[in-house]
Amino acid sequence: MSLYQTVKSAITVRQVGEMYGMEPDRHGMVCCPFHSDSDPSMKLNDTYYYCFGCGANGDAIDLSAKLFDLNPQQAAEKLASDFGLDPDKPPANAIALPPPKRGLTGEQWADIAYCLRVLTDYLDLLHDWQKRYKPASPEEPLDERFVEALHMTETIEHLTDCVAFGTPQQKAAAAAQLLSGSYLLMLEERTDRLALAKCA
Ligand SMILES: [Zn+2]
């Protein structure tokens, strides 16, 4: 077993976050250390972290590397040392994590990536609108973009969670379900149009 495998099979991303001072809430959400984040927008999962604010993502070793500005080898060594792992001896209590990528086709991974891109693009817009078009006073009429952000943010965050987290099989199933309807295409068209409008 390589050092990477030992570290990744022994430590969850969430444990890494906790070790280095993050305090995940019961949904695993923390304030993102990689952008100015006052409202927790980074999710720590077992094998993966993902920031809904700035898009930062990766595994346990990536998180340690980015936090301490290390290369992957150094980051894995730091984790092994901080968690008391012996790189030559796989831990007896290694948690059973789903092996990455097993059983999915390249097409399924591409579908997952596509869904995530469309969902997070739209989510970026919603987060932006929620700040940008917030009414200044209670008397002010609500901007329709602000209303859309209020209505949609939670749903889109949930959908993104479904595709971003879980076993590869769960992610593939979530992506397939999203792609079976026209919802995602509609979102993509809409987001592209809005992005164009913003540039114009
Ligand atoms: Zn972030």
mmCIF file of C-alpha atoms and ligand atoms in Angstrom:
data_model
loop_
_atom_site.group_PDB
_atom_site.id
_atom_site.type_symbol
_atom_site.label_atom_id
_atom_site.label_comp_id
_atom_site.label_asym_id
_atom_site.label_seq_id
_atom_site.Cartn_x
_atom_site.Cartn_y
_atom_site.Cartn_z
ATOM 1 C CA MET A 1 0.000 0.000 0.000
ATOM 2 C CA SER A 2 1.413 3.400 -0.923
ATOM 3 C CA LEU A 3 1.604 6.245 1.548
ATOM 4 C CA TYR A 4 -1.258 7.946 -0.314
ATOM 5 C CA GLN A 5 -3.444 4.875 -0.069
ATOM 6 C CA THR A 6 -2.611 4.363 3.591
ATOM 7 C CA VAL A 7 -3.479 7.949 4.418
ATOM 8 C CA LYS A 8 -6.617 8.033 2.302
ATOM 9 C CA SER A 9 -7.961 4.760 3.625
ATOM 10 C CA ALA A 10 -7.293 5.708 7.250
ATOM 11 C CA ILE A 11 -8.442 9.329 7.418
ATOM 12 C CA THR A 12 -11.587 11.015 6.200
ATOM 13 C CA VAL A 13 -11.527 14.537 4.786
ATOM 14 C CA ARG A 14 -13.745 15.547 7.657
ATOM 15 C CA GLN A 15 -11.179 14.248 10.178
ATOM 16 C CA VAL A 16 -8.476 16.238 8.419
ATOM 17 C CA GLY A 17 -10.563 19.395 8.709
ATOM 18 C CA GLU A 18 -11.211 18.766 12.397
ATOM 19 C CA MET A 19 -7.550 18.026 13.065
ATOM 20 C CA TYR A 20 -6.621 21.411 11.646
ATOM 21 C CA GLY A 21 -9.173 23.474 13.472
ATOM 22 C CA MET A 22 -12.313 23.388 11.346
ATOM 23 C CA GLU A 23 -15.591 22.797 13.119
ATOM 24 C CA PRO A 24 -18.037 21.066 10.796
ATOM 25 C CA ASP A 25 -21.706 21.399 11.666
ATOM 26 C CA ARG A 26 -23.947 18.344 11.555
ATOM 27 C CA HIS A 27 -24.111 18.562 7.771
ATOM 28 C CA GLY A 28 -20.330 18.641 7.546
ATOM 29 C CA MET A 29 -20.346 22.300 6.490
ATOM 30 C CA VAL A 30 -17.480 24.607 7.451
ATOM 31 C CA CYS A 31 -16.325 28.093 6.529
ATOM 32 C CA CYS A 32 -14.028 27.738 3.525
ATOM 33 C CA PRO A 33 -10.392 28.532 4.352
ATOM 34 C CA PHE A 34 -9.678 29.315 0.691
ATOM 35 C CA HIS A 35 -11.920 32.291 0.137
ATOM 36 C CA SER A 36 -13.414 34.952 2.353
ATOM 37 C CA ASP A 37 -16.332 32.954 3.727
ATOM 38 C CA SER A 38 -18.604 34.105 6.552
ATOM 39 C CA ASP A 39 -21.364 31.552 5.955
ATOM 40 C CA PRO A 40 -20.148 27.928 5.876
ATOM 41 C CA SER A 41 -20.038 26.997 2.198
ATOM 42 C CA MET A 42 -17.538 24.156 2.189
ATOM 43 C CA LYS A 43 -18.721 20.607 2.694
ATOM 44 C CA LEU A 44 -16.410 18.032 4.238
ATOM 45 C CA ASN A 45 -17.348 14.542 3.193
ATOM 46 C CA ASP A 46 -15.561 11.257 3.891
ATOM 47 C CA THR A 47 -13.513 11.180 0.716
ATOM 48 C CA TYR A 48 -13.991 14.640 -0.690
ATOM 49 C CA TYR A 49 -14.384 18.311 0.118
ATOM 50 C CA TYR A 50 -16.195 20.806 -2.037
ATOM 51 C CA CYS A 51 -16.714 24.552 -1.614
ATOM 52 C CA PHE A 52 -19.955 25.872 -3.053
ATOM 53 C CA GLY A 53 -18.514 29.375 -2.875
ATOM 54 C CA CYS A 54 -15.199 29.165 -4.689
ATOM 55 C CA GLY A 55 -15.288 25.637 -6.115
ATOM 56 C CA ALA A 56 -12.254 24.405 -4.164
ATOM 57 C CA ASN A 57 -12.325 20.621 -4.027
ATOM 58 C CA GLY A 58 -10.164 17.572 -3.508
ATOM 59 C CA ASP A 59 -9.382 14.696 -1.200
ATOM 60 C CA ALA A 60 -7.778 14.510 2.249
ATOM 61 C CA ILE A 61 -4.274 14.959 0.866
ATOM 62 C CA ASP A 62 -5.314 17.909 -1.330
ATOM 63 C CA LEU A 63 -6.859 19.595 1.693
ATOM 64 C CA SER A 64 -3.720 19.237 3.791
ATOM 65 C CA ALA A 65 -1.559 20.331 0.841
ATOM 66 C CA LYS A 66 -3.623 23.430 0.226
ATOM 67 C CA LEU A 67 -3.915 24.375 3.900
ATOM 68 C CA PHE A 68 -0.177 24.179 4.511
ATOM 69 C CA ASP A 69 1.096 24.964 1.039
ATOM 70 C CA LEU A 70 2.761 21.562 0.615
ATOM 71 C CA ASN A 71 3.219 19.275 -2.353
ATOM 72 C CA PRO A 72 1.142 16.055 -2.280
ATOM 73 C CA GLN A 73 4.007 13.940 -0.973
ATOM 74 C CA GLN A 74 4.720 16.349 1.886
ATOM 75 C CA ALA A 75 1.001 16.657 2.612
ATOM 76 C CA ALA A 76 0.596 12.880 2.860
ATOM 77 C CA GLU A 77 3.643 12.665 5.137
ATOM 78 C CA LYS A 78 2.272 15.409 7.358
ATOM 79 C CA LEU A 79 -1.067 13.600 7.648
ATOM 80 C CA ALA A 80 0.624 10.285 8.426
ATOM 81 C CA SER A 81 2.673 11.953 11.124
ATOM 82 C CA ASP A 82 -0.161 14.071 12.613
ATOM 83 C CA PHE A 83 -2.504 11.082 12.715
ATOM 84 C CA GLY A 84 0.164 8.678 13.959
ATOM 85 C CA LEU A 85 0.004 6.397 10.935
ATOM 86 C CA ASP A 86 2.824 4.075 10.045
ATOM 87 C CA PRO A 87 3.215 4.406 6.272
ATOM 88 C CA ASP A 88 4.641 0.907 6.044
ATOM 89 C CA LYS A 89 1.829 -0.716 7.936
ATOM 90 C CA PRO A 90 -1.763 -0.135 6.869
ATOM 91 C CA PRO A 91 -3.869 0.674 9.906
ATOM 92 C CA ALA A 92 -5.853 -2.249 11.249
ATOM 93 C CA ASN A 93 -8.894 -0.093 11.729
ATOM 94 C CA ALA A 94 -8.821 1.397 8.240
ATOM 95 C CA ILE A 95 -12.312 2.622 7.544
ATOM 96 C CA ALA A 96 -14.056 1.053 4.626
ATOM 97 C CA LEU A 97 -14.165 3.780 2.017
ATOM 98 C CA PRO A 98 -15.555 3.139 -1.413
ATOM 99 C CA PRO A 99 -12.665 2.514 -3.800
ATOM 100 C CA PRO A 100 -12.484 5.468 -6.160
ATOM 101 C CA LYS A 101 -13.882 5.137 -9.652
ATOM 102 C CA ARG A 102 -14.544 1.417 -9.405
ATOM 103 C CA GLY A 103 -17.308 0.250 -11.647
ATOM 104 C CA LEU A 104 -18.120 3.511 -13.418
ATOM 105 C CA THR A 105 -17.499 4.099 -17.091
ATOM 106 C CA GLY A 106 -15.740 7.144 -18.461
ATOM 107 C CA GLU A 107 -19.075 8.306 -19.768
ATOM 108 C CA GLN A 108 -20.616 8.151 -16.305
ATOM 109 C CA TRP A 109 -17.778 10.216 -14.862
ATOM 110 C CA ALA A 110 -18.210 12.716 -17.682
ATOM 111 C CA ASP A 111 -21.939 12.930 -16.905
ATOM 112 C CA ILE A 112 -21.181 13.576 -13.241
ATOM 113 C CA ALA A 113 -18.693 16.302 -14.149
ATOM 114 C CA TYR A 114 -21.165 17.871 -16.571
ATOM 115 C CA CYS A 115 -23.981 17.922 -13.998
ATOM 116 C CA LEU A 116 -21.674 19.452 -11.402
ATOM 117 C CA ARG A 117 -20.555 22.138 -13.797
ATOM 118 C CA VAL A 118 -24.078 23.190 -14.754
ATOM 119 C CA LEU A 119 -25.331 23.065 -11.173
ATOM 120 C CA THR A 120 -22.417 24.988 -9.681
ATOM 121 C CA ASP A 121 -22.523 27.631 -12.450
ATOM 122 C CA TYR A 122 -26.163 28.243 -11.660
ATOM 123 C CA LEU A 123 -25.485 28.136 -7.932
ATOM 124 C CA ASP A 124 -22.797 30.797 -8.376
ATOM 125 C CA LEU A 125 -25.377 33.025 -10.024
ATOM 126 C CA LEU A 126 -27.915 32.411 -7.277
ATOM 127 C CA HIS A 127 -25.401 33.229 -4.554
ATOM 128 C CA ASP A 128 -24.440 36.365 -6.428
ATOM 129 C CA TRP A 129 -28.064 37.441 -6.897
ATOM 130 C CA GLN A 130 -28.905 36.847 -3.285
ATOM 131 C CA LYS A 131 -26.339 39.464 -2.316
ATOM 132 C CA ARG A 132 -26.551 41.788 -5.296
ATOM 133 C CA TYR A 133 -30.337 42.160 -5.550
ATOM 134 C CA LYS A 134 -31.179 42.059 -1.874
ATOM 135 C CA PRO A 135 -33.762 44.799 -1.226
ATOM 136 C CA ALA A 136 -32.296 47.733 0.649
ATOM 137 C CA SER A 137 -35.493 48.335 2.600
ATOM 138 C CA PRO A 138 -38.663 46.337 3.327
ATOM 139 C CA GLU A 139 -40.693 48.737 1.149
ATOM 140 C CA GLU A 140 -38.613 48.133 -1.932
ATOM 141 C CA PRO A 141 -40.206 45.766 -4.465
ATOM 142 C CA LEU A 142 -38.391 42.443 -4.670
ATOM 143 C CA ASP A 143 -36.155 41.908 -7.667
ATOM 144 C CA GLU A 144 -37.182 38.727 -9.462
ATOM 145 C CA ARG A 145 -33.587 37.477 -9.410
ATOM 146 C CA PHE A 146 -33.510 37.834 -5.631
ATOM 147 C CA VAL A 147 -36.763 35.884 -5.425
ATOM 148 C CA GLU A 148 -35.392 33.173 -7.716
ATOM 149 C CA ALA A 149 -32.282 32.912 -5.547
ATOM 150 C CA LEU A 150 -34.420 32.551 -2.428
ATOM 151 C CA HIS A 151 -36.540 29.853 -4.022
ATOM 152 C CA MET A 152 -33.884 27.891 -5.820
ATOM 153 C CA THR A 153 -30.693 27.957 -3.747
ATOM 154 C CA GLU A 154 -31.643 25.153 -1.399
ATOM 155 C CA THR A 155 -32.896 22.880 -4.182
ATOM 156 C CA ILE A 156 -29.806 23.382 -6.308
ATOM 157 C CA GLU A 157 -27.506 22.902 -3.327
ATOM 158 C CA HIS A 158 -29.283 19.664 -2.582
ATOM 159 C CA LEU A 159 -28.977 18.456 -6.181
ATOM 160 C CA THR A 160 -25.300 19.410 -6.210
ATOM 161 C CA ASP A 161 -24.785 17.460 -2.987
ATOM 162 C CA CYS A 162 -26.415 14.408 -4.525
ATOM 163 C CA VAL A 163 -24.045 14.473 -7.490
ATOM 164 C CA ALA A 164 -20.933 15.576 -5.590
ATOM 165 C CA PHE A 165 -21.047 13.265 -2.607
ATOM 166 C CA GLY A 166 -21.616 9.614 -1.889
ATOM 167 C CA THR A 167 -20.294 6.481 -3.496
ATOM 168 C CA PRO A 168 -19.439 6.580 -7.206
ATOM 169 C CA GLN A 169 -22.585 4.539 -7.837
ATOM 170 C CA GLN A 170 -24.745 7.023 -5.941
ATOM 171 C CA LYS A 171 -23.217 9.933 -7.824
ATOM 172 C CA ALA A 172 -23.730 8.211 -11.163
ATOM 173 C CA ALA A 173 -27.345 7.438 -10.278
ATOM 174 C CA ALA A 174 -27.988 11.057 -9.295
ATOM 175 C CA ALA A 175 -26.406 12.322 -12.519
ATOM 176 C CA ALA A 176 -28.366 9.847 -14.648
ATOM 177 C CA GLN A 177 -31.592 10.946 -13.011
ATOM 178 C CA LEU A 178 -30.811 14.605 -13.640
ATOM 179 C CA LEU A 179 -29.880 13.922 -17.243
ATOM 180 C CA SER A 180 -33.008 11.861 -17.905
ATOM 181 C CA GLY A 181 -35.155 15.009 -17.966
ATOM 182 C CA SER A 182 -34.697 18.336 -19.652
ATOM 183 C CA TYR A 183 -34.136 20.210 -16.393
ATOM 184 C CA LEU A 184 -30.364 20.342 -16.595
ATOM 185 C CA LEU A 185 -30.348 21.402 -20.250
ATOM 186 C CA MET A 186 -32.757 24.158 -19.400
ATOM 187 C CA LEU A 187 -30.519 25.295 -16.558
ATOM 188 C CA GLU A 188 -27.469 25.265 -18.778
ATOM 189 C CA GLU A 189 -29.141 27.316 -21.491
ATOM 190 C CA ARG A 190 -30.410 29.771 -18.949
ATOM 191 C CA THR A 191 -27.052 30.108 -17.179
ATOM 192 C CA ASP A 192 -25.215 30.544 -20.476
ATOM 193 C CA ARG A 193 -27.662 33.195 -21.605
ATOM 194 C CA LEU A 194 -27.347 35.062 -18.321
ATOM 195 C CA ALA A 195 -23.575 34.837 -18.404
ATOM 196 C CA LEU A 196 -23.607 36.318 -21.891
ATOM 197 C CA ALA A 197 -25.943 39.073 -20.768
ATOM 198 C CA LYS A 198 -23.598 39.884 -17.906
ATOM 199 C CA CYS A 199 -20.625 40.253 -20.256
ATOM 200 C CA ALA A 200 -22.504 42.426 -22.729
HETATM 201 ZN ZN ZN B 1 -14.279 28.474 -0.897
#
